[in-house]
CSV table of C-alpha atoms in Angstrom, one decimal:
chain,number,residue,atom,x,y,z
A,1,MET,CA,-1.0,28.7,-4.6
A,2,ALA,CA,-1.2,25.3,-3.6
A,3,GLU,CA,-4.8,23.0,-3.1
A,4,ILE,CA,-4.0,21.3,-0.2
A,5,SER,CA,-4.5,22.8,3.0
A,6,PHE,CA,-3.8,21.7,6.6
A,7,CYS,CA,-5.0,21.4,10.2
A,8,PHE,CA,-3.5,20.1,13.6
A,9,TYR,CA,-5.2,19.4,16.9
A,10,ASP,CA,-3.3,19.1,20.0
A,11,CYS,CA,-4.0,17.0,22.7
A,12,ASN,CA,-6.7,19.7,24.5
A,13,LYS,CA,-8.4,19.6,21.2
A,14,ASN,CA,-7.6,22.8,20.0
A,15,LYS,CA,-7.4,23.8,16.4
A,16,THR,CA,-3.8,24.7,14.6
A,17,VAL,CA,-4.2,26.0,10.8
A,18,PRO,CA,-0.7,26.7,9.5
A,19,GLU,CA,-0.8,29.7,7.2
A,20,SER,CA,2.8,29.4,6.1
A,21,VAL,CA,3.8,25.9,4.4
A,22,ILE,CA,7.3,25.4,3.1
A,23,CYS,CA,7.0,22.4,2.0
A,24,TYR,CA,5.3,19.1,2.5
A,25,GLU,CA,5.5,15.3,1.2
A,26,LEU,CA,1.7,13.0,1.2
A,27,SER,CA,2.7,10.0,-0.1
A,28,ARG,CA,0.6,6.5,0.0
A,29,ASP,CA,1.9,3.1,-1.7
A,30,ILE,CA,0.1,-0.1,-2.2
A,31,SER,CA,3.0,-1.7,-0.3
A,32,ALA,CA,2.6,0.4,3.2
A,33,ALA,CA,0.0,0.1,5.3
A,34,CYS,CA,-0.1,3.8,6.5
A,35,ASP,CA,-0.2,6.6,4.5
A,36,ALA,CA,2.3,9.1,5.3
A,37,LEU,CA,2.8,12.9,6.1
A,38,ARG,CA,5.8,15.1,6.3
A,39,ILE,CA,5.4,18.7,6.7
A,40,THR,CA,7.7,21.9,7.3
A,41,PHE,CA,5.5,25.2,8.2
A,42,LYS,CA,6.0,28.3,9.9
A,43,PRO,CA,3.9,28.7,13.1
A,44,GLN,CA,3.2,32.0,14.2
A,45,SER,CA,3.7,30.8,18.1
A,46,ALA,CA,5.3,27.7,20.0
A,47,LEU,CA,3.1,25.0,19.6
A,48,ASP,CA,1.8,22.8,22.3
A,49,GLU,CA,1.8,18.8,21.7
A,50,LEU,CA,0.0,17.8,18.6
A,51,LYS,CA,-1.7,14.9,18.2
A,52,THR,CA,-3.6,14.6,14.8
A,53,VAL,CA,-3.9,16.6,11.5
A,54,LYS,CA,-6.1,16.2,8.9
A,55,ALA,CA,-5.4,17.4,5.2
A,56,PHE,CA,-7.9,18.6,2.3
A,57,ASN,CA,-8.3,19.0,-1.1
A,58,GLY,CA,-10.6,22.3,-0.9
A,59,GLU,CA,-13.3,20.2,1.2
A,60,GLU,CA,-12.2,16.7,0.6
A,61,LEU,CA,-10.4,14.8,2.8
A,62,ILE,CA,-7.6,13.4,2.0
A,63,PHE,CA,-5.6,12.5,5.3
A,64,SER,CA,-6.3,11.5,8.3
A,65,GLY,CA,-3.4,10.5,11.1
A,66,LEU,CA,-1.8,10.5,14.4
A,67,VAL,CA,1.4,12.7,14.9
A,68,ASP,CA,4.6,10.5,15.2
A,69,THR,CA,7.3,13.3,15.4
A,70,GLN,CA,7.0,16.7,15.9
A,71,ARG,CA,10.2,19.4,16.1
A,72,GLU,CA,10.3,23.2,16.5
A,73,ALA,CA,13.6,25.4,15.6
A,74,LYS,CA,14.0,29.4,16.1
A,75,ASP,CA,16.7,31.2,14.6
A,76,LYS,CA,17.4,34.9,13.6
A,77,ASN,CA,14.7,34.3,11.1
A,78,GLY,CA,12.3,32.9,13.1
A,79,SER,CA,10.6,29.4,13.8
A,80,THR,CA,10.4,27.1,11.7
A,81,ALA,CA,7.9,23.2,12.6
A,82,PHE,CA,8.1,20.0,11.6
A,83,VAL,CA,5.7,17.4,11.6
A,84,TYR,CA,5.6,13.6,10.8
A,85,ALA,CA,2.3,11.5,10.9
A,86,ARG,CA,0.8,8.5,9.8
A,87,SER,CA,-2.6,7.9,8.9
A,88,LEU,CA,-5.5,6.0,10.8
A,89,ALA,CA,-4.1,2.8,9.7
A,90,CYS,CA,-1.0,3.2,12.5
A,91,LEU,CA,-3.9,2.3,14.9
A,92,LEU,CA,-4.1,-1.3,13.4
A,93,VAL,CA,-0.1,-1.4,12.8
A,94,ASP,CA,1.0,-0.5,16.2
A,95,ASN,CA,-1.5,-2.8,18.2
A,96,GLU,CA,-0.5,-6.1,19.2
A,97,ALA,CA,-3.2,-8.7,17.5
A,98,GLN,CA,-4.6,-11.9,19.8
A,99,PRO,CA,-2.5,-15.2,18.9
A,100,HIS,CA,-5.5,-17.3,18.1
A,101,THR,CA,-6.7,-19.9,15.8
A,102,TYR,CA,-9.7,-19.2,14.0
A,103,ASN,CA,-12.5,-22.3,12.6
A,104,ASN,CA,-13.7,-21.4,9.8
A,105,PRO,CA,-12.9,-17.6,9.9
A,106,SER,CA,-14.7,-14.5,7.6
A,107,VAL,CA,-13.6,-11.0,6.9
A,108,LEU,CA,-16.0,-9.5,9.4
A,109,ALA,CA,-14.8,-11.9,11.8
A,110,LEU,CA,-11.8,-11.0,12.0
A,111,PHE,CA,-12.7,-7.4,11.4
A,112,ASN,CA,-15.0,-7.3,14.6
A,113,LYS,CA,-11.9,-8.7,16.6
A,114,ASN,CA,-9.0,-7.0,15.5
A,115,ALA,CA,-10.3,-3.4,14.2
A,116,GLU,CA,-14.1,-2.6,15.4
A,117,GLU,CA,-13.1,-0.8,18.7
A,118,TYR,CA,-11.2,1.7,17.2
A,119,GLY,CA,-13.9,3.3,15.4
A,120,PHE,CA,-13.2,1.8,11.7
A,121,VAL,CA,-16.0,0.8,8.9
A,122,CYS,CA,-15.9,-2.8,7.1
A,123,ARG,CA,-16.1,-2.0,3.0
A,124,LEU,CA,-13.9,-5.6,2.4
A,125,GLU,CA,-15.8,-8.2,0.9
A,126,ASN,CA,-17.1,-10.4,3.3
A,127,THR,CA,-14.8,-14.0,2.2
A,128,VAL,CA,-15.4,-16.8,4.0
A,129,CYS,CA,-12.7,-19.8,4.8
A,130,ASN,CA,-13.7,-23.3,5.4
A,131,SER,CA,-11.1,-24.1,7.6
A,132,ALA,CA,-8.3,-22.9,10.5
A,133,TYR,CA,-6.9,-19.7,10.4
A,134,ARG,CA,-3.9,-18.9,12.4
A,135,VAL,CA,-3.2,-15.8,13.6
A,136,PRO,CA,0.6,-16.3,15.3
A,137,LYS,CA,2.2,-14.2,18.3
A,138,GLY,CA,3.6,-10.9,17.1
A,139,ALA,CA,1.5,-10.5,14.1
A,140,SER,CA,-0.5,-6.7,14.4
A,141,ARG,CA,-4.1,-6.0,14.3
A,142,TYR,CA,-3.2,-5.0,10.4
A,143,GLY,CA,-1.6,-8.0,9.7
A,144,ALA,CA,-3.8,-10.3,11.2
A,145,ILE,CA,-6.9,-9.1,9.1
A,146,ASN,CA,-4.5,-8.3,5.9
A,147,SER,CA,-2.9,-12.0,5.6
A,148,PHE,CA,-6.5,-13.1,5.2
A,149,VAL,CA,-7.7,-10.6,3.0
A,150,PHE,CA,-4.3,-10.7,0.9
A,151,SER,CA,-4.7,-14.7,0.7
A,152,ASN,CA,-7.5,-14.2,-0.9
A,153,THR,CA,-8.1,-11.4,-3.2
A,154,GLY,CA,-3.7,-10.7,-3.6
A,155,ARG,CA,-4.4,-7.1,-2.4
A,156,ASN,CA,-3.4,-5.1,0.8
A,157,ILE,CA,-6.1,-3.6,2.8
A,158,ILE,CA,-6.9,0.3,2.0
A,159,VAL,CA,-7.6,2.5,5.2
A,160,THR,CA,-9.3,5.4,3.6
A,161,PRO,CA,-8.9,9.3,5.4
A,162,ASN,CA,-12.3,8.3,6.6
A,163,GLY,CA,-11.9,5.3,8.2
A,164,GLU,CA,-13.0,2.7,5.9
A,165,LEU,CA,-11.4,-0.6,5.3
A,166,THR,CA,-11.2,-1.9,1.9
A,167,THR,CA,-9.1,-3.3,-1.2
A,168,ASP,CA,-10.8,-0.7,-4.1
A,169,GLU,CA,-11.7,3.0,-3.4
A,170,GLY,CA,-13.8,2.6,-6.0
A,171,ALA,CA,-11.8,4.8,-8.3
A,172,LYS,CA,-12.4,5.8,-12.0
A,173,THR,CA,-9.4,5.8,-14.4
A,174,VAL,CA,-7.3,8.5,-14.1
A,175,ILE,CA,-7.0,10.8,-16.8
A,176,ILE,CA,-3.8,12.8,-17.3
A,177,ASP,CA,-2.9,15.7,-19.5
A,178,ASN,CA,0.6,15.5,-20.8
A,179,GLU,CA,1.1,18.8,-21.1
A,180,ARG,CA,1.1,18.4,-17.4
A,181,ILE,CA,3.8,15.8,-17.5
A,182,ILE,CA,7.2,16.9,-16.3
A,183,TYR,CA,9.0,13.7,-16.9
A,184,GLU,CA,8.1,10.1,-17.7
A,185,LYS,CA,10.8,7.2,-16.1
A,186,ARG,CA,10.6,3.4,-17.4
A,187,ILE,CA,12.2,0.6,-14.7
A,188,ILE,CA,12.6,-2.3,-15.6
A,189,ASN,CA,13.6,-4.9,-12.3
A,190,ARG,CA,14.6,-8.2,-13.4
A,191,GLY,CA,16.1,-8.8,-9.9
A,192,ASP,CA,13.2,-9.4,-8.0
A,193,ALA,CA,11.1,-11.6,-10.0
A,194,LEU,CA,10.5,-15.4,-9.5
A,195,SER,CA,10.5,-17.9,-12.5
A,196,ARG,CA,9.7,-20.6,-9.6
A,197,ILE,CA,8.8,-21.6,-6.3
A,198,ASP,CA,9.8,-25.3,-5.2
A,199,TYR,CA,7.5,-26.3,-2.2
A,200,LYS,CA,6.0,-29.1,-0.1
A,201,ASN,CA,3.3,-30.1,1.9
A,202,GLU,CA,2.2,-31.9,4.8
A,203,GLY,CA,3.5,-35.7,4.2
A,204,ASP,CA,5.9,-34.9,1.5
A,205,LYS,CA,9.3,-36.1,1.8
A,206,GLY,CA,11.1,-33.1,-0.6
A,207,TYR,CA,10.0,-30.2,-2.2
A,208,LEU,CA,8.4,-32.3,-5.3
A,209,ARG,CA,5.9,-29.6,-6.1
A,210,HIS,CA,6.4,-26.5,-7.8
A,211,ILE,CA,4.7,-23.6,-9.5
A,212,LYS,CA,5.9,-22.3,-12.6
A,213,SER,CA,5.7,-18.4,-14.4
A,214,ARG,CA,6.2,-19.1,-17.9
A,215,PHE,CA,6.0,-15.3,-18.3
A,216,PHE,CA,9.1,-14.9,-16.4
A,217,GLU,CA,11.0,-18.2,-18.1
A,218,GLU,CA,9.8,-16.9,-21.6
A,219,LYS,CA,12.0,-13.5,-20.6
A,220,ASP,CA,15.1,-15.9,-19.3
A,221,ILE,CA,14.8,-15.3,-16.2
A,222,ARG,CA,15.8,-18.1,-13.9
A,223,ARG,CA,15.1,-17.2,-10.5
A,224,SER,CA,14.0,-20.1,-7.6
A,225,LYS,CA,12.5,-20.5,-4.2
A,226,LYS,CA,11.4,-23.3,-2.1
A,227,LEU,CA,8.6,-22.6,0.4
A,228,ASN,CA,7.6,-25.4,3.3
A,229,LEU,CA,3.6,-24.9,3.1
A,230,SER,CA,2.8,-27.8,5.4
A,231,SER,CA,1.6,-25.8,8.5
A,232,TYR,CA,-1.0,-23.9,6.2
A,233,PRO,CA,-4.3,-25.4,5.8
A,234,GLU,CA,-5.0,-26.2,2.2
A,235,TRP,CA,-7.2,-23.2,1.0
A,236,GLN,CA,-4.6,-21.0,1.6
A,237,ARG,CA,-1.5,-23.1,-0.1
A,238,GLY,CA,-2.9,-22.1,-3.9
A,239,ASN,CA,-3.2,-18.7,-3.0
A,240,ILE,CA,0.3,-18.3,-1.0
A,241,LEU,CA,2.0,-19.7,-4.1
A,242,LEU,CA,0.6,-16.9,-6.8
A,243,ASN,CA,0.7,-13.9,-4.4
A,244,ARG,CA,4.5,-14.9,-3.8
A,245,ILE,CA,5.0,-15.1,-7.6
A,246,LYS,CA,2.7,-12.0,-8.2
A,247,ALA,CA,4.6,-10.1,-4.8
A,248,ALA,CA,8.1,-10.6,-6.5
A,249,GLY,CA,6.8,-9.4,-9.9
A,250,GLN,CA,5.0,-6.5,-8.8
A,251,ASN,CA,8.0,-3.9,-9.7
A,252,TYR,CA,9.3,-5.8,-12.9
A,253,SER,CA,7.9,-3.1,-15.1
A,254,LYS,CA,6.9,0.2,-13.8
A,255,ILE,CA,6.6,3.7,-14.6
A,256,GLU,CA,7.1,7.1,-12.8
A,257,LEU,CA,5.2,10.3,-13.8
A,258,LEU,CA,5.9,13.5,-12.3
A,259,ILE,CA,2.7,15.8,-12.6
A,260,SER,CA,2.6,19.4,-12.4
A,261,GLY,CA,-0.2,20.5,-9.8
A,262,PHE,CA,-2.7,18.6,-7.9
A,263,VAL,CA,-3.9,15.1,-9.3
A,264,LYS,CA,-6.0,13.0,-7.8
A,265,ALA,CA,-5.7,9.6,-8.0
A,266,GLY,CA,-6.9,6.1,-6.1
A,267,LEU,CA,-4.3,3.5,-5.6
A,268,TYR,CA,-5.1,0.4,-7.6
A,269,ALA,CA,-6.6,2.8,-9.9
A,270,GLY,CA,-5.7,3.0,-14.1
A,271,ALA,CA,-4.8,5.7,-15.6
A,272,GLU,CA,-4.5,7.1,-19.5
A,273,TYR,CA,-2.1,9.3,-21.2
A,274,ILE,CA,0.2,9.7,-23.9
A,275,SER,CA,3.4,7.2,-23.3
A,276,SER,CA,6.9,8.4,-24.4
A,277,PHE,CA,7.6,5.1,-24.4
A,278,GLY,CA,5.0,3.7,-26.5
A,279,GLY,CA,2.3,0.9,-25.6
A,280,SER,CA,-1.0,1.5,-23.7
A,281,SER,CA,-1.1,3.4,-20.6
A,282,LYS,CA,-4.1,0.8,-19.6
A,283,ASP,CA,-2.0,-2.0,-19.0
A,284,TYR,CA,-0.7,-0.2,-15.7
A,285,TYR,CA,-2.4,0.3,-12.7
A,286,ILE,CA,-1.7,2.8,-9.9
A,287,SER,CA,0.9,1.6,-7.0
A,288,SER,CA,2.0,4.8,-5.4
A,289,VAL,CA,0.7,8.1,-5.5
A,290,SER,CA,2.7,11.4,-3.7
A,291,HIS,CA,1.6,15.1,-3.4
A,292,ILE,CA,4.8,17.3,-3.2
A,293,LEU,CA,5.4,21.3,-2.2
A,294,GLY,CA,8.5,22.3,-2.3
A,295,GLU,CA,10.6,25.0,-4.3
A,296,ASN,CA,9.2,24.0,-7.7
A,297,GLY,CA,5.8,24.3,-6.6
A,298,GLU,CA,3.0,21.7,-6.3
A,299,ARG,CA,3.6,18.6,-8.2
A,300,THR,CA,1.9,15.2,-7.8
A,301,ARG,CA,4.6,12.2,-8.2
A,302,ILE,CA,2.7,8.7,-9.5
A,303,THR,CA,4.2,5.0,-10.0
A,304,LEU,CA,2.5,2.5,-12.3
A,305,ASN,CA,3.2,-0.7,-12.4
A,306,LYS,CA,2.5,-3.2,-15.5
A,307,ASN,CA,-0.8,-5.8,-15.2
A,308,ILE,CA,1.3,-9.1,-16.2
A,309,ASP,CA,-0.3,-12.4,-17.0
A,310,TYR,CA,2.2,-14.7,-15.6
A,311,LYS,CA,1.2,-17.9,-17.2
A,312,GLU,CA,1.7,-20.3,-13.9
A,313,ILE,CA,1.4,-23.4,-14.3
A,314,ASN,CA,1.7,-26.1,-11.3
A,315,TYR,CA,3.1,-29.6,-11.6
A,316,VAL,CA,4.7,-32.0,-9.8
A,317,ALA,CA,8.3,-33.5,-10.2
A,318,GLU,CA,10.9,-35.0,-8.7
């Protein structure tokens, strides 16, 4: 019996609780602004137009979102309904921010401008920059806040089911019972990692400045990119360079676990179990979580990314 339960609300605020769920997948990832829900169930009767959906683990709210797609089909075996929904973060992703150049902005100022009207609550550290910050035409409200936060923290914003914006859900290390692990997969991806970025600042005639990852250089990875930082304020440049190196190497070494049943796990949290590949699982953090119900029952898929010391250095050379 699945531990997760769901309820839908139509455009008239009428509630529907699906009693016969065929399958679902509820997924979260640090690289995606929105959590996603895909669910197929047998409705008792024809559905009205659905607007919102909530998912619970027992009494705990674990997903709250808006319905993007609703499909219904009927044959000799009865009716089935499929729903695809994204979490509340879609309100910030789908709405464009006002183009603007902020002078000495804070996280709270960007939040008040772009998210407060939707009922969100700010749980982000209120960092401030002593320079200009530009929100370009076409940026989403999520992007307007997230780019600023990512530049300062190297983390993307998490929008919780309760409508809070944070980079840290306060999740403790997840203890995983090895007896429940169905499989463990290790992945090494050398194809995305960068060993060097050549860049130039305002006034430079060429890409004479460099940031290098000695970690990837020691792995004999020789891959570079060029980056023009002339349009960025000085406070952002160092953060942008380091975050580009980190983003390119984020998936260099990771482990995927498939676990029987429901496992509560927060993004960026640690994990503890005995790995069949050796090493310490404490060297990894959770980057993705999916709760799945299908023919094989309820399962949880967790992806762990390795914490890497990039051993970065900056230098200037012709």
